[in-house]
Amino acid sequence: MKVTIQKLQQWKKEKRPIVSLTAWDYAIAKLLDIAGIDLILVGDSLGMVALGYENTLPVTLDEMIHHTKAVCRGVNNAFVVCDLPFLTYQTNITQAIESAGKVMKETKAGAVKLEGGYPSMIETVSRLTEIGIPVMAHVGLTPQSVKILGYKQQGKTPDKAEKIFNQAMALEKAGAFAIVLEHITEDLAIRITENLSIPTIGIGAGNRCDGQVLVTADLLGLSEKLPPFAISYANLRTVILDSVTHFSEDVKSGDFPHEKV
Ligand code: KIV
């Protein structure tokens, strides 16, 4: 059954946890969809995971669209969200409408995600939703601001926590249909989750959010370095390294192809 924004919001009311993972290509997306993942995020973390960039800043809108199209080809049921990358929406509202509009016109994603909750971003969310583009918000640790925030936990002082709380409230009011809470204290995540009617999707924000998201490369053990809050459920680096080394040895020794192959 297709996942919709209405279902995601209904699940918050029913306290049915929302399961979300990132995807960057057809093969991964297809497996996540078969596994029944509710929300597939084509996160700009694909810049590091799939494109080898140092952080998310170099990712372009065309790269996001290219990967989102591939992900959507693998998905039947999950709700797909495409990240707007750095400097494709912050300049002004026209730029945000053009970028988000291009995603909606050229891919089958159901929504875009953007980072930040400062006043101009609230206006952007309001304008995008007003013209019919669903927006998922993202506050706390926003990786597009890595040069200012680093990758540190956010909202640790009462002032900073209050600021993030107010941003979350304003983003819901502006029309965001859900919000990612990244690497904030559990107390703050609980307060936001209890005070919003839209679902909160946590990553490094404790286990009391309405849903959880992880970068799939971290979950599968493909990443060279994990953030402190991520857990690997598999070690695909080892599986892949062992397999290709085995193949290489077989080719060199003449064991591949076998007679049957
Ligand atoms: O880009 C991404 O993968 C994300 C998640 C960390 C939420 O934004």
GROMACS .gro file of C-alpha atoms and ligand atoms in nm:
model
  269
    1MET     CA    1   0.000   0.000   0.000
    2LYS     CA    2   0.133   0.340  -0.099
    3VAL     CA    3   0.256   0.559   0.185
    4THR     CA    4   0.114   0.912   0.177
    5ILE     CA    5   0.161   1.226   0.383
    6GLN     CA    6  -0.182   1.163   0.536
    7LYS     CA    7  -0.073   0.815   0.647
    8LEU     CA    8   0.252   0.945   0.797
    9GLN     CA    9   0.052   1.201   0.996
   10GLN     CA   10  -0.208   0.942   1.097
   11TRP     CA   11   0.071   0.712   1.222
   12LYS     CA   12   0.191   0.988   1.456
   13LYS     CA   13  -0.159   1.003   1.609
   14GLU     CA   14  -0.167   0.624   1.641
   15LYS     CA   15   0.186   0.618   1.786
   16ARG     CA   16   0.290   0.379   1.509
   17PRO     CA   17   0.665   0.448   1.461
   18ILE     CA   18   0.768   0.568   1.113
   19VAL     CA   19   1.065   0.387   0.961
   20SER     CA   20   1.287   0.584   0.729
   21LEU     CA   21   1.618   0.523   0.553
   22THR     CA   22   1.819   0.701   0.287
   23ALA     CA   23   1.871   0.566  -0.064
   24TRP     CA   24   2.080   0.688  -0.356
   25ASP     CA   25   2.019   0.437  -0.635
   26TYR     CA   26   1.769   0.192  -0.785
   27ALA     CA   27   1.911  -0.126  -0.627
   28ILE     CA   28   1.913   0.002  -0.269
   29ALA     CA   29   1.574   0.172  -0.308
   30LYS     CA   30   1.415  -0.145  -0.440
   31LEU     CA   31   1.539  -0.347  -0.141
   32LEU     CA   32   1.423  -0.083   0.109
   33ASP     CA   33   1.082  -0.076  -0.056
   34ILE     CA   34   1.053  -0.457  -0.050
   35ALA     CA   35   1.146  -0.446   0.320
   36GLY     CA   36   0.852  -0.211   0.381
   37ILE     CA   37   1.045   0.103   0.473
   38ASP     CA   38   0.785   0.382   0.502
   39LEU     CA   39   0.981   0.685   0.394
   40ILE     CA   40   1.284   0.681   0.165
   41LEU     CA   41   1.495   0.993   0.179
   42VAL     CA   42   1.723   1.073  -0.112
   43GLY     CA   43   1.944   1.269   0.124
   44ASP     CA   44   2.223   1.494   0.007
   45SER     CA   45   2.442   1.262   0.220
   46LEU     CA   46   2.465   1.080  -0.114
   47GLY     CA   47   2.738   1.335  -0.184
   48MET     CA   48   2.959   1.149   0.063
   49VAL     CA   49   2.810   0.802   0.028
   50ALA     CA   50   2.786   0.773  -0.350
   51LEU     CA   51   2.991   1.059  -0.497
   52GLY     CA   52   3.298   1.073  -0.272
   53TYR     CA   53   3.264   1.438  -0.165
   54GLU     CA   54   3.405   1.549   0.170
   55ASN     CA   55   3.069   1.689   0.286
   56THR     CA   56   2.727   1.773   0.138
   57LEU     CA   57   2.818   2.122   0.018
   58PRO     CA   58   2.929   2.035  -0.339
   59VAL     CA   59   2.612   1.836  -0.423
   60THR     CA   60   2.417   1.989  -0.713
   61LEU     CA   61   2.046   1.990  -0.788
   62ASP     CA   62   2.108   1.791  -1.107
   63GLU     CA   63   2.289   1.522  -0.906
   64MET     CA   64   1.996   1.504  -0.662
   65ILE     CA   65   1.748   1.477  -0.948
   66HIS     CA   66   1.955   1.209  -1.125
   67HIS     CA   67   1.969   0.994  -0.808
   68THR     CA   68   1.607   1.062  -0.712
   69LYS     CA   69   1.488   0.941  -1.053
   70ALA     CA   70   1.683   0.617  -1.004
   71VAL     CA   71   1.543   0.572  -0.651
   72CYS     CA   72   1.185   0.632  -0.768
   73ARG     CA   73   1.225   0.365  -1.037
   74GLY     CA   74   1.286   0.113  -0.757
   75VAL     CA   75   0.997   0.218  -0.531
   76ASN     CA   76   0.636   0.103  -0.537
   77ASN     CA   77   0.507   0.190  -0.192
   78ALA     CA   78   0.743   0.406   0.013
   79PHE     CA   79   0.703   0.783   0.028
   80VAL     CA   80   1.009   0.938  -0.143
   81VAL     CA   81   1.157   1.270  -0.031
   82CYS     CA   82   1.438   1.451  -0.217
   83ASP     CA   83   1.681   1.681  -0.035
   84LEU     CA   84   1.735   2.027  -0.181
   85PRO     CA   85   2.113   2.070  -0.178
   86PHE     CA   86   2.317   2.361  -0.044
   87LEU     CA   87   2.254   2.698  -0.214
   88THR     CA   88   1.968   2.577  -0.430
   89TYR     CA   89   1.701   2.731  -0.200
   90GLN     CA   90   1.864   2.970   0.048
   91THR     CA   91   1.929   3.263  -0.189
   92ASN     CA   92   1.566   3.370  -0.217
   93ILE     CA   93   1.215   3.232  -0.249
   94THR     CA   94   1.222   3.235  -0.629
   95GLN     CA   95   1.530   3.014  -0.627
   96ALA     CA   96   1.363   2.777  -0.380
   97ILE     CA   97   1.047   2.755  -0.593
   98GLU     CA   98   1.250   2.690  -0.908
   99SER     CA   99   1.464   2.420  -0.744
  100ALA     CA  100   1.179   2.246  -0.562
  101GLY     CA  101   0.961   2.279  -0.873
  102LYS     CA  102   1.230   2.114  -1.088
  103VAL     CA  103   1.243   1.820  -0.845
  104MET     CA  104   0.864   1.782  -0.853
  105LYS     CA  105   0.844   1.815  -1.232
  106GLU     CA  106   1.136   1.586  -1.321
  107THR     CA  107   1.116   1.312  -1.056
  108LYS     CA  108   0.843   1.110  -0.891
  109ALA     CA  109   0.940   1.225  -0.539
  110GLY     CA  110   0.645   1.317  -0.319
  111ALA     CA  111   0.819   1.603  -0.139
  112VAL     CA  112   1.139   1.798  -0.090
  113LYS     CA  113   1.339   1.843   0.230
  114LEU     CA  114   1.526   2.156   0.326
  115GLU     CA  115   1.743   2.249   0.623
  116GLY     CA  116   1.706   2.532   0.872
  117GLY     CA  117   1.441   2.722   1.060
  118TYR     CA  118   1.560   3.083   1.051
  119PRO     CA  119   1.293   3.341   0.953
  120SER     CA  120   1.360   3.344   0.579
  121MET     CA  121   1.336   2.962   0.569
  122ILE     CA  122   0.998   2.977   0.743
  123GLU     CA  123   0.879   3.208   0.466
  124THR     CA  124   1.021   2.971   0.203
  125VAL     CA  125   0.838   2.671   0.353
  126SER     CA  126   0.517   2.871   0.365
  127ARG     CA  127   0.547   2.974  -0.001
  128LEU     CA  128   0.640   2.626  -0.126
  129THR     CA  129   0.350   2.460   0.054
  130GLU     CA  130   0.113   2.736  -0.060
  131ILE     CA  131   0.193   2.653  -0.424
  132GLY     CA  132   0.153   2.279  -0.365
  133ILE     CA  133   0.503   2.151  -0.295
  134PRO     CA  134   0.514   1.939   0.024
  135VAL     CA  135   0.811   2.020   0.244
  136MET     CA  136   0.985   1.815   0.508
  137ALA     CA  137   1.185   2.038   0.742
  138HIS     CA  138   1.517   1.958   0.914
  139VAL     CA  139   1.651   2.126   1.230
  140GLY     CA  140   1.918   2.065   1.494
  141LEU     CA  141   2.241   1.954   1.332
  142THR     CA  142   2.199   2.070   0.973
  143PRO     CA  143   2.494   1.928   0.775
  144GLN     CA  144   2.480   2.204   0.512
  145SER     CA  145   2.598   2.436   0.795
  146VAL     CA  146   2.891   2.210   0.884
  147LYS     CA  147   3.140   2.496   0.849
  148ILE     CA  148   2.964   2.674   1.137
  149LEU     CA  149   2.814   2.391   1.346
  150GLY     CA  150   3.058   2.107   1.280
  151TYR     CA  151   2.894   1.769   1.344
  152LYS     CA  152   2.834   1.839   1.714
  153GLN     CA  153   2.512   1.775   1.906
  154GLN     CA  154   2.287   2.083   1.901
  155GLY     CA  155   2.051   2.240   2.155
  156LYS     CA  156   2.263   2.168   2.460
  157THR     CA  157   2.207   2.501   2.640
  158PRO     CA  158   1.857   2.625   2.737
  159ASP     CA  159   1.886   2.921   2.495
  160LYS     CA  160   1.991   2.705   2.203
  161ALA     CA  161   1.727   2.443   2.283
  162GLU     CA  162   1.459   2.717   2.292
  163LYS     CA  163   1.572   2.844   1.953
  164ILE     CA  164   1.542   2.497   1.793
  165PHE     CA  165   1.206   2.440   1.964
  166ASN     CA  166   1.072   2.770   1.827
  167GLN     CA  167   1.203   2.688   1.480
  168ALA     CA  168   1.021   2.354   1.484
  169MET     CA  169   0.695   2.521   1.593
  170ALA     CA  170   0.727   2.786   1.322
  171LEU     CA  171   0.805   2.526   1.052
  172GLU     CA  172   0.486   2.334   1.135
  173LYS     CA  173   0.288   2.659   1.125
  174ALA     CA  174   0.445   2.740   0.786
  175GLY     CA  175   0.313   2.412   0.647
  176ALA     CA  176   0.593   2.152   0.679
  177PHE     CA  177   0.432   1.804   0.680
  178ALA     CA  178   0.710   1.641   0.889
  179ILE     CA  179   1.042   1.739   1.041
  180VAL     CA  180   1.381   1.572   1.081
  181LEU     CA  181   1.542   1.629   1.421
  182GLU     CA  182   1.914   1.562   1.385
  183HIS     CA  183   2.161   1.514   1.671
  184ILE     CA  184   1.980   1.710   1.943
  185THR     CA  185   1.931   1.618   2.307
  186GLU     CA  186   1.662   1.362   2.384
  187ASP     CA  187   1.478   1.604   2.615
  188LEU     CA  188   1.450   1.860   2.337
  189ALA     CA  189   1.337   1.597   2.085
  190ILE     CA  190   1.066   1.480   2.329
  191ARG     CA  191   0.946   1.837   2.388
  192ILE     CA  192   0.927   1.907   2.013
  193THR     CA  193   0.757   1.574   1.939
  194GLU     CA  194   0.495   1.631   2.210
  195ASN     CA  195   0.418   1.984   2.096
  196LEU     CA  196   0.396   1.929   1.720
  197SER     CA  197   0.107   1.768   1.538
  198ILE     CA  198   0.334   1.675   1.243
  199PRO     CA  199   0.564   1.371   1.274
  200THR     CA  200   0.920   1.412   1.397
  201ILE     CA  201   1.178   1.183   1.239
  202GLY     CA  202   1.484   1.153   1.459
  203ILE     CA  203   1.846   1.081   1.378
  204GLY     CA  204   2.064   1.094   1.688
  205ALA     CA  205   1.771   1.247   1.881
  206GLY     CA  206   1.677   0.962   2.116
  207ASN     CA  207   1.403   0.704   2.079
  208ARG     CA  208   1.095   0.914   2.154
  209CYS     CA  209   1.054   1.076   1.811
  210ASP     CA  210   0.761   0.966   1.590
  211GLY     CA  211   1.005   0.791   1.357
  212GLN     CA  212   1.371   0.718   1.300
  213VAL     CA  213   1.595   0.768   0.998
  214LEU     CA  214   1.948   0.645   0.932
  215VAL     CA  215   2.187   0.681   0.643
  216THR     CA  216   2.165   0.337   0.482
  217ALA     CA  217   2.539   0.322   0.412
  218ASP     CA  218   2.596   0.353   0.790
  219LEU     CA  219   2.332   0.089   0.868
  220LEU     CA  220   2.487  -0.155   0.620
  221GLY     CA  221   2.845  -0.097   0.734
  222LEU     CA  222   2.953   0.061   0.405
  223SER     CA  223   3.073   0.389   0.555
  224GLU     CA  224   3.435   0.433   0.656
  225LYS     CA  225   3.336   0.643   0.959
  226LEU     CA  226   3.011   0.637   1.156
  227PRO     CA  227   2.849   0.929   1.339
  228PRO     CA  228   2.829   0.860   1.716
  229PHE     CA  229   2.453   0.786   1.704
  230ALA     CA  230   2.457   0.542   1.409
  231ILE     CA  231   2.465   0.164   1.436
  232SER     CA  232   2.571  -0.081   1.165
  233TYR     CA  233   2.343  -0.384   1.135
  234ALA     CA  234   2.578  -0.547   0.883
  235ASN     CA  235   2.936  -0.518   0.767
  236LEU     CA  236   2.907  -0.494   0.390
  237ARG     CA  237   3.256  -0.344   0.356
  238THR     CA  238   3.398  -0.677   0.471
  239VAL     CA  239   3.153  -0.882   0.263
  240ILE     CA  240   3.239  -0.684  -0.052
  241LEU     CA  241   3.613  -0.678   0.014
  242ASP     CA  242   3.620  -1.053   0.082
  243SER     CA  243   3.416  -1.129  -0.231
  244VAL     CA  244   3.621  -0.918  -0.472
  245THR     CA  245   3.949  -1.042  -0.321
  246HIS     CA  246   3.828  -1.401  -0.360
  247PHE     CA  247   3.731  -1.332  -0.723
  248SER     CA  248   4.067  -1.167  -0.792
  249GLU     CA  249   4.254  -1.465  -0.645
  250ASP     CA  250   4.042  -1.708  -0.851
  251VAL     CA  251   4.110  -1.521  -1.175
  252LYS     CA  252   4.484  -1.511  -1.103
  253SER     CA  253   4.498  -1.881  -1.012
  254GLY     CA  254   4.285  -1.986  -1.310
  255ASP     CA  255   4.001  -2.108  -1.085
  256PHE     CA  256   3.759  -1.866  -1.251
  257PRO     CA  257   3.574  -1.933  -1.469
  258HIS     CA  258   3.499  -2.280  -1.340
  259GLU     CA  259   3.392  -2.536  -1.594
  260LYS     CA  260   3.027  -2.476  -1.507
  261VAL     CA  261   3.045  -2.096  -1.542
  262KIV     O1  262   2.116   1.377   0.380
  262KIV     C1  263   2.072   1.296   0.463
  262KIV     O2  264   2.097   1.174   0.455
  262KIV     C2  265   1.988   1.346   0.570
  262KIV     C3  266   1.962   1.254   0.685
  262KIV     C4  267   2.081   1.251   0.771
  262KIV     C5  268   1.840   1.293   0.760
  262KIV     O3  269   1.948   1.459   0.568
   0.00000   0.00000   0.00000
